[in-house]
Coordinates of C-alpha atoms and ligand atoms in Angstrom, one line a residue:
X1006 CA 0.0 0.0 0.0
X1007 CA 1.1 3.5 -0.9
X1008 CA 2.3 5.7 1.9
X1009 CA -0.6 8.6 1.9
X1010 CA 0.7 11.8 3.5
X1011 CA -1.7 13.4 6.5
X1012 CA -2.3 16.5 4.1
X1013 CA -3.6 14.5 1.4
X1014 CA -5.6 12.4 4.4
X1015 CA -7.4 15.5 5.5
X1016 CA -8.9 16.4 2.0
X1017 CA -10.8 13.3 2.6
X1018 CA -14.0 11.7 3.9
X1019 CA -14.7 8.2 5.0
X1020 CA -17.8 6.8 4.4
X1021 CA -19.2 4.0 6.4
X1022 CA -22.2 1.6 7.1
X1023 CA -22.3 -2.0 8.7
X1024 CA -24.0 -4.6 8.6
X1025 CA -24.4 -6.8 11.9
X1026 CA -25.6 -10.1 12.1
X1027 CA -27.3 -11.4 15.4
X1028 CA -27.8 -15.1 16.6
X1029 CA -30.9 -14.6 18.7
X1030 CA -30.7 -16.7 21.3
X1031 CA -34.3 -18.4 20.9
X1032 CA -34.6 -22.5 21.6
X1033 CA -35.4 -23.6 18.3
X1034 CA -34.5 -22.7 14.6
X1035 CA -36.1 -20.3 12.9
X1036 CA -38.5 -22.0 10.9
X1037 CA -38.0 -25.8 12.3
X1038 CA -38.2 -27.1 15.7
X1039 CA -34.4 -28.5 16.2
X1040 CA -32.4 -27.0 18.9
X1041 CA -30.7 -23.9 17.9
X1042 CA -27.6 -24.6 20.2
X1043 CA -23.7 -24.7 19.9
X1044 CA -21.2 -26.9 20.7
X1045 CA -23.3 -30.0 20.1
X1046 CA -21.8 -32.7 17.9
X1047 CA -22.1 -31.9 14.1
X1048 CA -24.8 -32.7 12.5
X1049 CA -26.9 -33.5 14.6
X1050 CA -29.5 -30.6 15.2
X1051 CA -30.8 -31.1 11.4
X1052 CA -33.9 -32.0 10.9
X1053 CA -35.7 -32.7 7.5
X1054 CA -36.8 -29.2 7.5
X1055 CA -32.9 -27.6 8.3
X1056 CA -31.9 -30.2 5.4
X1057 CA -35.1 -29.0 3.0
X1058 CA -36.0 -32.4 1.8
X1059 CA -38.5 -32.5 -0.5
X1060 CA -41.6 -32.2 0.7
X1061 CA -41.3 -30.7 4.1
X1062 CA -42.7 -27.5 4.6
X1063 CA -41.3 -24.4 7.4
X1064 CA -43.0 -23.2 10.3
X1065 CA -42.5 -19.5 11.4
X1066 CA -40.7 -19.8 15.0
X1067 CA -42.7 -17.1 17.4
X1068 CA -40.3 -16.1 19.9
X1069 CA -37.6 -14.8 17.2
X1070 CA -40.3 -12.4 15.4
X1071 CA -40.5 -10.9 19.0
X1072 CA -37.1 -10.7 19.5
X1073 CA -36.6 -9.0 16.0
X1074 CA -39.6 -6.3 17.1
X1075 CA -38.0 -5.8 20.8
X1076 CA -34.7 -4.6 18.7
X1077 CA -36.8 -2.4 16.3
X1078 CA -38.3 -0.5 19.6
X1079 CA -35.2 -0.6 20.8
X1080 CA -34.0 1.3 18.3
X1081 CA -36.5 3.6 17.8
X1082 CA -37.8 1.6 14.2
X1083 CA -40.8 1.5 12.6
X1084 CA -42.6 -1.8 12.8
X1085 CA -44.1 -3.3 9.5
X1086 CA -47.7 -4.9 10.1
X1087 CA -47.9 -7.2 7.3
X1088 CA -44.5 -9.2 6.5
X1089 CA -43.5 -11.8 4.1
X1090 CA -39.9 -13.7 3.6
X1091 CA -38.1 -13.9 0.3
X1092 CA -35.9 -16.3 -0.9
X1093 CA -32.1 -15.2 -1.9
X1094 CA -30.9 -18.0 -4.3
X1095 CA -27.7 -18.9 -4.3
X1096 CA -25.5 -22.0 -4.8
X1097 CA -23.1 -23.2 -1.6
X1098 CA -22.4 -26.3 0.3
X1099 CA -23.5 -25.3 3.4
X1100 CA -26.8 -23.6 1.9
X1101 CA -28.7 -27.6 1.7
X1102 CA -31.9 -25.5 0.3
X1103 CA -30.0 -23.9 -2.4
X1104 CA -30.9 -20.5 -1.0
X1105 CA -31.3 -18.6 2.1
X1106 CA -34.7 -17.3 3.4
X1107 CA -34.9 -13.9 4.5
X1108 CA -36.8 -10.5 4.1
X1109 CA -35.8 -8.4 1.0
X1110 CA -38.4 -5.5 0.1
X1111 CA -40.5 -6.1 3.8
X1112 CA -37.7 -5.7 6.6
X1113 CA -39.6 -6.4 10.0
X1114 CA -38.1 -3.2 10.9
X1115 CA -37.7 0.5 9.2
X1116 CA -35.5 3.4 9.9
X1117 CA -34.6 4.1 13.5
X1118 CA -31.2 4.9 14.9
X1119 CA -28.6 4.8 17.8
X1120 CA -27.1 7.8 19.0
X1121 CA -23.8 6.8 19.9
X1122 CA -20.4 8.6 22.2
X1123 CA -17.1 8.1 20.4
X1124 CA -14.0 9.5 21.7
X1125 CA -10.4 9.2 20.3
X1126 CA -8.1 6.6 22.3
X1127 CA -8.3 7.2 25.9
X1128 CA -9.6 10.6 25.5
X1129 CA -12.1 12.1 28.2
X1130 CA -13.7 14.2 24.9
X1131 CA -16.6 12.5 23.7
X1132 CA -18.7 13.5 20.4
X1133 CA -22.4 12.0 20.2
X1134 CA -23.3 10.9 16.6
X1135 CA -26.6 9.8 15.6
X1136 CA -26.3 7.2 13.3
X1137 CA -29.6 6.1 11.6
X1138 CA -30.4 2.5 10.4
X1139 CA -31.9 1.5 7.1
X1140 CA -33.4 -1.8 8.4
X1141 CA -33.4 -4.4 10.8
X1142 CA -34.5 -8.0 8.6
X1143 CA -35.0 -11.6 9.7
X1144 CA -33.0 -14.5 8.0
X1145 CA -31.9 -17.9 9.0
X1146 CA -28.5 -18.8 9.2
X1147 CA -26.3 -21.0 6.8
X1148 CA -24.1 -24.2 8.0
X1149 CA -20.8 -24.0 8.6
X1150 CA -17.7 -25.1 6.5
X1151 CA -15.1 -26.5 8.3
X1152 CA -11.6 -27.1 6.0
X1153 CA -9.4 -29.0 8.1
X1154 CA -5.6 -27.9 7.4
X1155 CA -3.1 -29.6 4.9
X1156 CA -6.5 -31.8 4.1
X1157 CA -8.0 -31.7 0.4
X1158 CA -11.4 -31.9 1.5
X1159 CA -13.7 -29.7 3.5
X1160 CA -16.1 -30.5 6.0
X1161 CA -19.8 -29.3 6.5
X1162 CA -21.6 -29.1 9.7
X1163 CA -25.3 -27.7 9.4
X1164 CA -26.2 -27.7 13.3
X1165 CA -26.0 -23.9 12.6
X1166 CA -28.1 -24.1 9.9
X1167 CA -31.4 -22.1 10.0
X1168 CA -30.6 -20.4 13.3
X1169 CA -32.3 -17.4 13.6
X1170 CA -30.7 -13.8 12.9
X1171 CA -31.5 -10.2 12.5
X1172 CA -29.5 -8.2 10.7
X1173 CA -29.4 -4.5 11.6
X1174 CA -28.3 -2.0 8.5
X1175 CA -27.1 1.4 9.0
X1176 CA -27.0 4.0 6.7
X1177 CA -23.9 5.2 5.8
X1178 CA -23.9 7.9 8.3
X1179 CA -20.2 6.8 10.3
X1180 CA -17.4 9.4 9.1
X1181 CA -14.8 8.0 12.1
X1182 CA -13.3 4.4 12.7
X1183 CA -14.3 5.5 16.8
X1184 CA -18.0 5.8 16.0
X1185 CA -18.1 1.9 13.9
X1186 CA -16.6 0.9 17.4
X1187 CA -19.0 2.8 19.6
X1188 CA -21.7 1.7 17.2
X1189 CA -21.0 -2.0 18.0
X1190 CA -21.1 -1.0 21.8
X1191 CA -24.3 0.3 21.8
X1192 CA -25.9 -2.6 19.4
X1193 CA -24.0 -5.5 21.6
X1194 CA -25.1 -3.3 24.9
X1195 CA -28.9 -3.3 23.5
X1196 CA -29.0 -6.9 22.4
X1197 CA -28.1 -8.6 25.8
X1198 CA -30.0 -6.1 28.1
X1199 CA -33.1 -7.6 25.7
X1200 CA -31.7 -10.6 26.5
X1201 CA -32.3 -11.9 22.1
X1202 CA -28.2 -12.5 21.5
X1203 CA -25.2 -12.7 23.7
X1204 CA -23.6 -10.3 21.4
X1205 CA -20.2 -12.0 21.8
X1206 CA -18.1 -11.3 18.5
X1207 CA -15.6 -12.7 19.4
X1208 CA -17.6 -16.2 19.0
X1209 CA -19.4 -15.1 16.3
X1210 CA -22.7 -14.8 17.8
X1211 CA -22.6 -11.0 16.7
X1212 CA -20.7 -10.9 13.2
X1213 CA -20.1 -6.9 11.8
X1214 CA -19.9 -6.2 7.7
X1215 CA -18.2 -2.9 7.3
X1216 CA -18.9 -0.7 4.0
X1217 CA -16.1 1.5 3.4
X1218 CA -15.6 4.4 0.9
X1219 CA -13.9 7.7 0.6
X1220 CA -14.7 11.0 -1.2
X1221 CA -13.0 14.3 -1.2
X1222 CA -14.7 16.6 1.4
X1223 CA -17.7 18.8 0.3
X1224 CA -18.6 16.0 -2.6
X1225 CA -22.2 15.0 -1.9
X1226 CA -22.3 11.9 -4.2
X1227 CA -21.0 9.1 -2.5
X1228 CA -17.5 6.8 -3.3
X1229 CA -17.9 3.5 -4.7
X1230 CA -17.7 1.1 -1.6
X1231 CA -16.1 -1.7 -0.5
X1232 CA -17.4 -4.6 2.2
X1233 CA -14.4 -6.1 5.2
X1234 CA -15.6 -9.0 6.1
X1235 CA -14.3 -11.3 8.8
X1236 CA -13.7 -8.9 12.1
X1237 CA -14.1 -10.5 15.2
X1238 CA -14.3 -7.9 17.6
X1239 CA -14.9 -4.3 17.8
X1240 CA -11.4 -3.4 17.9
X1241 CA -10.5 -5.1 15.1
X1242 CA -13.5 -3.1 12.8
X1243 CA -12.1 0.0 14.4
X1244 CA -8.6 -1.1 12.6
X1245 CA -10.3 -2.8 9.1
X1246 CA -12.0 0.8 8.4
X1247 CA -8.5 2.9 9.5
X1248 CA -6.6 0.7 6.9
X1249 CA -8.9 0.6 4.5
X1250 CA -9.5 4.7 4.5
X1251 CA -5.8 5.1 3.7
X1252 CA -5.9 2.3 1.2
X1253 CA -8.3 3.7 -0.6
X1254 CA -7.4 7.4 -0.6
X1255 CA -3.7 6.0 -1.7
X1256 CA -6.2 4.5 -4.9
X1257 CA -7.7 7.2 -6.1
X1258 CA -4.4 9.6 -5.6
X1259 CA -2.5 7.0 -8.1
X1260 CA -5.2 8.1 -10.4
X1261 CA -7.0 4.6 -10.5
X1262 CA -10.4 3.7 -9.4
X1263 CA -11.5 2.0 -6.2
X1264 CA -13.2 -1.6 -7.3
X1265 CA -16.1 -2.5 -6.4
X1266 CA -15.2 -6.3 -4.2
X1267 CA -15.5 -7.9 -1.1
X1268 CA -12.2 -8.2 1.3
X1269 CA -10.9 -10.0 4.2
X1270 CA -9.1 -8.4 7.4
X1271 CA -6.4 -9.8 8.2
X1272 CA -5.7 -9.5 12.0
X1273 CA -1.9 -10.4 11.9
X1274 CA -1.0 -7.6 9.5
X1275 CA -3.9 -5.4 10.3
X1276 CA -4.4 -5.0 6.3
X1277 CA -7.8 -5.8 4.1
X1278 CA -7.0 -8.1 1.2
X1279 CA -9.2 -8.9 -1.8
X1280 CA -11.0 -11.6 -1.4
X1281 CA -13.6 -11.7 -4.4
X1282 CA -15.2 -9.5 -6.8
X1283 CA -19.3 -8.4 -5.4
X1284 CA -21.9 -10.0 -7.5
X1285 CA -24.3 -8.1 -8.6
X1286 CA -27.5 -8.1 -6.5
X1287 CA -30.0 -9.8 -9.2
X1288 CA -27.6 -12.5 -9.0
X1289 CA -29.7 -13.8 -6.2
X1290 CA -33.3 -13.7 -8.1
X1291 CA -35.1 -12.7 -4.7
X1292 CA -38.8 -13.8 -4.8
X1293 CA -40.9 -14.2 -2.3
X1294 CA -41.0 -17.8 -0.6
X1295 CA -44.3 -19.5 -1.2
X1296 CA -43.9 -21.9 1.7
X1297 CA -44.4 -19.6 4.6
X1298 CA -47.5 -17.6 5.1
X1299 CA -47.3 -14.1 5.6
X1300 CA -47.5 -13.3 9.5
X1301 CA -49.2 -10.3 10.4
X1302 CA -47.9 -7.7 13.5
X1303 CA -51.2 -6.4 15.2
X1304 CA -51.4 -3.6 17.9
X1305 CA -51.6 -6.2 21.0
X1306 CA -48.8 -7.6 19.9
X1307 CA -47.4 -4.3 20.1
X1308 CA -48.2 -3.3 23.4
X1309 CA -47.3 -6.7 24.9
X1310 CA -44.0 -6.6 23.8
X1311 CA -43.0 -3.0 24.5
X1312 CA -44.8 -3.9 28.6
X1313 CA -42.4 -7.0 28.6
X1314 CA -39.2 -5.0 27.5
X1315 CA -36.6 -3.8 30.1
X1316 CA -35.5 -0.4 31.4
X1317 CA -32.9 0.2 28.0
X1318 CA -29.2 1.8 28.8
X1319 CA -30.5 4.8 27.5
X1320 CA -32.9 5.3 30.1
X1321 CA -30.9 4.3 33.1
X1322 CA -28.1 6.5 32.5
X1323 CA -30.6 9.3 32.2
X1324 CA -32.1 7.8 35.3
X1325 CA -29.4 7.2 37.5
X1326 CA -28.3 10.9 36.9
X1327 CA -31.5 12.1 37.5
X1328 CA -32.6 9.9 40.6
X1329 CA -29.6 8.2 41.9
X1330 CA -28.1 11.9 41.7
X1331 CA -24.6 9.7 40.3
X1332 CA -22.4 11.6 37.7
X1333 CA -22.6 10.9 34.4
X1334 CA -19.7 8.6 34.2
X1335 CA -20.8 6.7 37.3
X1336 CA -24.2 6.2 35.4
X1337 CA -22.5 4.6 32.2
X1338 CA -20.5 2.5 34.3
X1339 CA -23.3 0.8 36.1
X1340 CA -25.3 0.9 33.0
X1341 CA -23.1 -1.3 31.0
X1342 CA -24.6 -4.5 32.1
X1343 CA -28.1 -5.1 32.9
X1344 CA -27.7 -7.3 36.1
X1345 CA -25.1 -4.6 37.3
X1346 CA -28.2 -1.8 36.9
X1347 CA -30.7 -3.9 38.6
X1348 CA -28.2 -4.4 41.1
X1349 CA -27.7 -1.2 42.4
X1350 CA -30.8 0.0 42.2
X1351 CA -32.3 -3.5 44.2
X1352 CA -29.6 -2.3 46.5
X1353 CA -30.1 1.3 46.5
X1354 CA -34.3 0.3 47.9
X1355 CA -32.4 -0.2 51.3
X1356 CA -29.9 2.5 51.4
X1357 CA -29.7 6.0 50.7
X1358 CA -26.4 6.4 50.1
X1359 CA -26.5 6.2 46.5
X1360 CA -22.5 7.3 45.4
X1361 CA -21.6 5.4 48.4
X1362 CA -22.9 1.9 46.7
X1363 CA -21.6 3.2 43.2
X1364 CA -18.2 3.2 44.7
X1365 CA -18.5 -0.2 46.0
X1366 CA -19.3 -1.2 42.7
X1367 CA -16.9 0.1 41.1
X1368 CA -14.2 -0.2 43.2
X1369 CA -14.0 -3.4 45.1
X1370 CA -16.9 -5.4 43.1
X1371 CA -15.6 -4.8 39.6
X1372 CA -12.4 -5.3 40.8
X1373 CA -13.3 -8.8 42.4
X1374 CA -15.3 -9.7 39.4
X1375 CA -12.2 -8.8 36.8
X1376 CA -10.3 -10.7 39.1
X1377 CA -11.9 -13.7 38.9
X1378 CA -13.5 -13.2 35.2
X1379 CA -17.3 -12.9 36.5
X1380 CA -20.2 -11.1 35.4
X1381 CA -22.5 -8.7 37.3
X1382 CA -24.9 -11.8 37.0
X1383 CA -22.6 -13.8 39.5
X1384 CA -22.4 -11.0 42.0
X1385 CA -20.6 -11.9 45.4
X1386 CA -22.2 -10.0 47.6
X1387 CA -26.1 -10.3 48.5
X1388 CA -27.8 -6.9 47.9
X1389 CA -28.5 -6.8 51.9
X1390 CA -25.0 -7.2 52.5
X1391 CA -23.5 -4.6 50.3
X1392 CA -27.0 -1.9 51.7
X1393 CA -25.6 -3.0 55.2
X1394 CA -21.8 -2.9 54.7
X1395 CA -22.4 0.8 52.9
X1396 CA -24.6 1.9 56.4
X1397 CA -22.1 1.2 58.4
X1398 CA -19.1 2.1 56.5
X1399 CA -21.2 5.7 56.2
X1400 CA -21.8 6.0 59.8
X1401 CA -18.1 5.8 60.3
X1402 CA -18.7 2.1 62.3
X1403 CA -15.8 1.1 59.7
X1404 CA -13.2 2.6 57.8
X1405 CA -14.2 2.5 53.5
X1406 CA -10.6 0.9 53.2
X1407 CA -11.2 -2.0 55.8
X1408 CA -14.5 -2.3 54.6
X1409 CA -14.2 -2.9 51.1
X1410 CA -10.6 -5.6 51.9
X1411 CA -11.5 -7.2 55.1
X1412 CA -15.0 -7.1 55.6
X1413 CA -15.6 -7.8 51.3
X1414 CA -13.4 -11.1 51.7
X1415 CA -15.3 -12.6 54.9
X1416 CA -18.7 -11.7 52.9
X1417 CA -18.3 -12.8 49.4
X1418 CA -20.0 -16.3 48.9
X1419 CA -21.1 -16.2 52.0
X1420 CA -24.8 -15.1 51.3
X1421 CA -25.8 -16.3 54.7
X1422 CA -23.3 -13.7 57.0
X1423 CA -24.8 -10.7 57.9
X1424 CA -22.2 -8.0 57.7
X1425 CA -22.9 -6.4 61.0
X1426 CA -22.1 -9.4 62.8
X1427 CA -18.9 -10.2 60.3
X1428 CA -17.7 -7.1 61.0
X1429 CA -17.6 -7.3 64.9
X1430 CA -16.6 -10.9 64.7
X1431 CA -13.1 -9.8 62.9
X1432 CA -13.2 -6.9 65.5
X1433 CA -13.2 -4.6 62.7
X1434 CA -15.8 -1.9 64.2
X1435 CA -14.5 1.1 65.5
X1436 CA -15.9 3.7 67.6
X1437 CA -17.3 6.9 66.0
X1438 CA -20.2 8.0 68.7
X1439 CA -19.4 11.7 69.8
X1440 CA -20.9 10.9 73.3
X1441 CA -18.4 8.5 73.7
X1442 CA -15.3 9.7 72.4
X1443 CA -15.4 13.0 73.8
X1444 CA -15.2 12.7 77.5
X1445 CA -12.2 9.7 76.8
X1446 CA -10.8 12.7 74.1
X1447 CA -10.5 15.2 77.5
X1448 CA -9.4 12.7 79.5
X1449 CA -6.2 12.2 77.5
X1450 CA -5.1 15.9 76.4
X1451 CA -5.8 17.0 80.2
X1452 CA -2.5 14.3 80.7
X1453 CA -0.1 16.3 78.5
X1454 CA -1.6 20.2 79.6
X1455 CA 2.0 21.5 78.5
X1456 CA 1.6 20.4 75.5
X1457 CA -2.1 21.2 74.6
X1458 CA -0.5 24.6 75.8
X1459 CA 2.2 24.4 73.1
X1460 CA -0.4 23.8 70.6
X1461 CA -2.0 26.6 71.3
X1462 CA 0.7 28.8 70.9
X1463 CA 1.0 27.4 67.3
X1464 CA 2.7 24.1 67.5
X1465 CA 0.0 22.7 65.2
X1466 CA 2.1 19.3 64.5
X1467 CA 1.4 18.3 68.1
X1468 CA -2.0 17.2 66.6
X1469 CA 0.2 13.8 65.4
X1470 CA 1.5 12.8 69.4
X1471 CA -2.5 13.6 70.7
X1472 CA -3.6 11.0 67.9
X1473 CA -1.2 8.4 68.6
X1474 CA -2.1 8.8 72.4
X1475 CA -5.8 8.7 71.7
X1476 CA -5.2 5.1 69.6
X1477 CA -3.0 3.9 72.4
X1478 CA -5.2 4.4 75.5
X1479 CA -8.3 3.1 73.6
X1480 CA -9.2 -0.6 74.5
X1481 CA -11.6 -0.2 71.0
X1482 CA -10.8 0.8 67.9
X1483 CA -11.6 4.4 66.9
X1484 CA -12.3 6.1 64.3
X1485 CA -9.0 7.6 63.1
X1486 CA -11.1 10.6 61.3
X1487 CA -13.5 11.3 64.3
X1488 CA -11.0 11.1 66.4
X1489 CA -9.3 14.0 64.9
X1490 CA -12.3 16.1 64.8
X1491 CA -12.8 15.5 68.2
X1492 CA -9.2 16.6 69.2
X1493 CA -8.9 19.3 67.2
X1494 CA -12.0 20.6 69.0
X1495 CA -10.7 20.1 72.1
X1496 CA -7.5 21.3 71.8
X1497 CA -8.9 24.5 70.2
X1498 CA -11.6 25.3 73.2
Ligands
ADP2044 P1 -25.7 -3.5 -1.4 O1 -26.7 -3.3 -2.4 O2 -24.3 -3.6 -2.0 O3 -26.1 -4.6 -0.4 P2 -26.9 -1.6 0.2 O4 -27.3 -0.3 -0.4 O5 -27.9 -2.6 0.6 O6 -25.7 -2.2 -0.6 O7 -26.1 -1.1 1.6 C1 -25.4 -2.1 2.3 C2 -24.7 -1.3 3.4 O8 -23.6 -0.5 2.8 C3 -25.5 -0.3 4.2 O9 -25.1 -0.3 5.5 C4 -25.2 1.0 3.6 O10 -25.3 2.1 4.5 C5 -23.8 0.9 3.2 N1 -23.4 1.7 2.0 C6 -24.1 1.8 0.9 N2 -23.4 2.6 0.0 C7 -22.2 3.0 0.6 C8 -21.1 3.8 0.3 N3 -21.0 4.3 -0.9 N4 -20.1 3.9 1.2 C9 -20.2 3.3 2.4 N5 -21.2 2.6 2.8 C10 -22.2 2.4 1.9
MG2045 MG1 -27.9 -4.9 0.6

């Protein structure tokens, strides 16, 4: 690839839209009744209907139309009423009905967007881009081929075969690499808090097409395109689009033309490479598939699934803001994950302290659950627990710092310790009542009267000997910030 100076790089634009593919994670296939599962031996969820035999006819799976329409709302589409599949005919061994159902010109879902937060690197600066989708479709999956290496032959295994996607299509509204990324966030964030996909692309349970093309700035017609495929995590999108922006700005400065073709990422080298020239889209002779009745989307269905969808991200970070009083990056935090959200607020029902439990959270809890690479849905503390271990912590019974080591360790997996009673049993309490401390607090600077004297006078760093005779003379353990108070006050009367 030519080298492409930043001068010539900044008279450009990049173009993009993607294309993501999700396995929603229903029980059965799409239109057949075998498991739709991974990891079983090959072959093995297929039945006559997967394998379209002759003579066997498809039945519309339920559940996944749902799914499809909890996306849509989701994302802010329009719902189509009356909806019909198509077939796309094409030719491939792990395509046993010789071609793929799906919805060409009747997409379950219209328009919509996602307003995504994209920041360069590290950077604290955010921008918010709203980036609007074309479609969201249904389709069922193909089978897998498997080609074994140094072997001449190539296996197929079509468990995976008529698993039920959506694909979501954006327009091509992304002008930075950072927003595909933050795109993919948002999509992968929506899909599990709906619980329809587990949006892992690293497994390819979530799989991302990226169109890519440039133009010179101020052109309003748009660059001929090209689609990346194979990009197994949002990272690696992120670093297809960068390349392929420079590749193709090097193209049209040598004077050629950018080709219309699909290409492969290669994660190694971080480069795209050619992979085939695009068919043209009448290759696939859509029509629509007379086997499958068209299903109709009525206004109860409507309402029944919006009532039976979650609190979104979106919300809860408005929320959490707004009622939890938490600051913004406090509220995107906890919103990541959906059993992290219900979390704190289950646990914010029993204690006021609000930033208090978002600092458990994300201090000691994430760090625990980084640690031992668990999700919010395996939490180690009970939500009583954590209300109780934050009420005491705030009423100074314990120090944050013993709190969240000590006390944390004695309670996690232990569902049935109360952390009152933890907490005294490792004598980690200290005392923090005023009544108490103050006549004890008299007692011991009335001992040293020359030098509560020399304080007085000035000789402020006396303030260090008082504290360390004040933790000496205590049979309990005191509050090391109290304490202080109380001394200074008495010293200064
Ligand atoms: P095709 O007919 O090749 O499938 P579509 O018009 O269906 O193309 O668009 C597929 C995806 O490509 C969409 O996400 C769309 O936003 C994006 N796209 C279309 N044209 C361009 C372009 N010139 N540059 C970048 N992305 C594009
Ligand atoms: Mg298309």
């Amino acid at each position: 690839m030519k080298t492409v100076s930043e001068a010539i790089l900044s008279q450009y634009e990049l173009v993009v839209g993607l294309e993501v593919h999700a396995q929603l994670s229903a029980q059965s296939k799409i239109f057949a009744a075998d498991a739709n599962r991974f990891g079983d031996a090959p072959n093995t969820n297929v039945s006559v209907i997967t394998l379209g035999h002759p003579g066997t006819l498809p039945m519309l799976n339920e559940a996944v139309v749902e799914m499809a329409i909890k996306m849509g709302l989701a994302c802010h589409c329009e719902i189509s009423r009356y909806n019909i599949f198509d077939r796309k005919n094409y030719f491939y061994p792990d395509l046993p009905k010789g071609f793929q159902t799906t919805q060409d010109k009747t997409p379950i879902c219209k328009g919509g967007y996602l307003d995504v937060k994209a920041r360069k690197g590290n950077s604290k600066d955010y921008w918010i881009k709203r980036i609007r989708l074309n479609r969201i479709h249904l389709e069922e999956d193909a089978g897998k081929s498997i080609h074994p290496a140094d072997a001449d032959y190539t296996l197929i295994d079509l468990n995976r075969a008529g698993t039920p996607l959506i694909e979501i299509v954006t327009e091509p509204d992304i002008r930075q690499p950072e927003e595909a990324a933050a795109y993919l966030a948002v999509v992968r964030r929506i899909v599990r808090y709906l619980g329809i996909c587990d949006g892992n692309m690293e497994e390819g349970s979530m799989r991302c097409d990226a169109n890519v093309s440039v133009r010179k700035k101020g052109d309003t017609k748009l660059g001929q395109k090209v689609e990346i495929k194979n990009m197994n995590s949002m990272r690696n999108v992120q670093r297809a689009i960068e390349y392929e922006f420079v590749r193709q700005v090097g193209v049209l400065e040598s004077g050629a033309k950018v080709t219309s073709e699909t290409r492969l990422f290669d994660v190694n080298s971080g480069r795209t490479f050619a992979m085939r020239t695009k068919e043209e889209l009448n290759d696939y002779r859509y029509f629509p598939e007379p086997d499958l009745a068209p299903f109709v989307v009525t206004d109860e269905d409507l309402m029944r699934i919006r009532a039976a969808m979650p609190e979104l991200p979106e919300q809860l970070v408005e929320k959490f803001q707004q009622v939890y009083q938490l600051p913004e990056y406090d509220a995107a935090v906890l919103t990541d994950e959906r059993e992290m959200a219900v979390y704190f607020e289950q646990v914010c029902a029993l204690t006021k302290h609000y930033k208090a439990v978002s600092n458990w959270l994300m201090g000691p809890v994430k760090s625990y659950l980084n640690e031992t690479g668990k999700t919010a849905a395996e939490m180690p503390l009970t939500v009583r627990q954590l209300a109780d271990a934050v009420e005491l912590t705030e009423q100074g019974a314990l120090s944050f710092s013993v709190a969240s080591k000590e006390l944390f360790a004695a309670l996690v997996n232990q569902p049935e310790a109360a952390a009152e009673a933890t907490a005294r049993r490792l004598n980690l309490l200290q005392e923090s009542n005023t009544d108490t401390l103050l006549p004890f607090i008299r007692e011991i600077v009335a001992k040293f009267p020359n030098e509560a004297a020399a304080y007085r006078k000035g000789k402020k760093n006396l303030l260090g000997m008082f504290m360390g005779e004040v933790m000496k003379a205590s049979s309990v353990k005191i509050d090391p910030k109290k304490a202080g108070e109380l001394l200074r006050q008495v010293l200064e009367s």
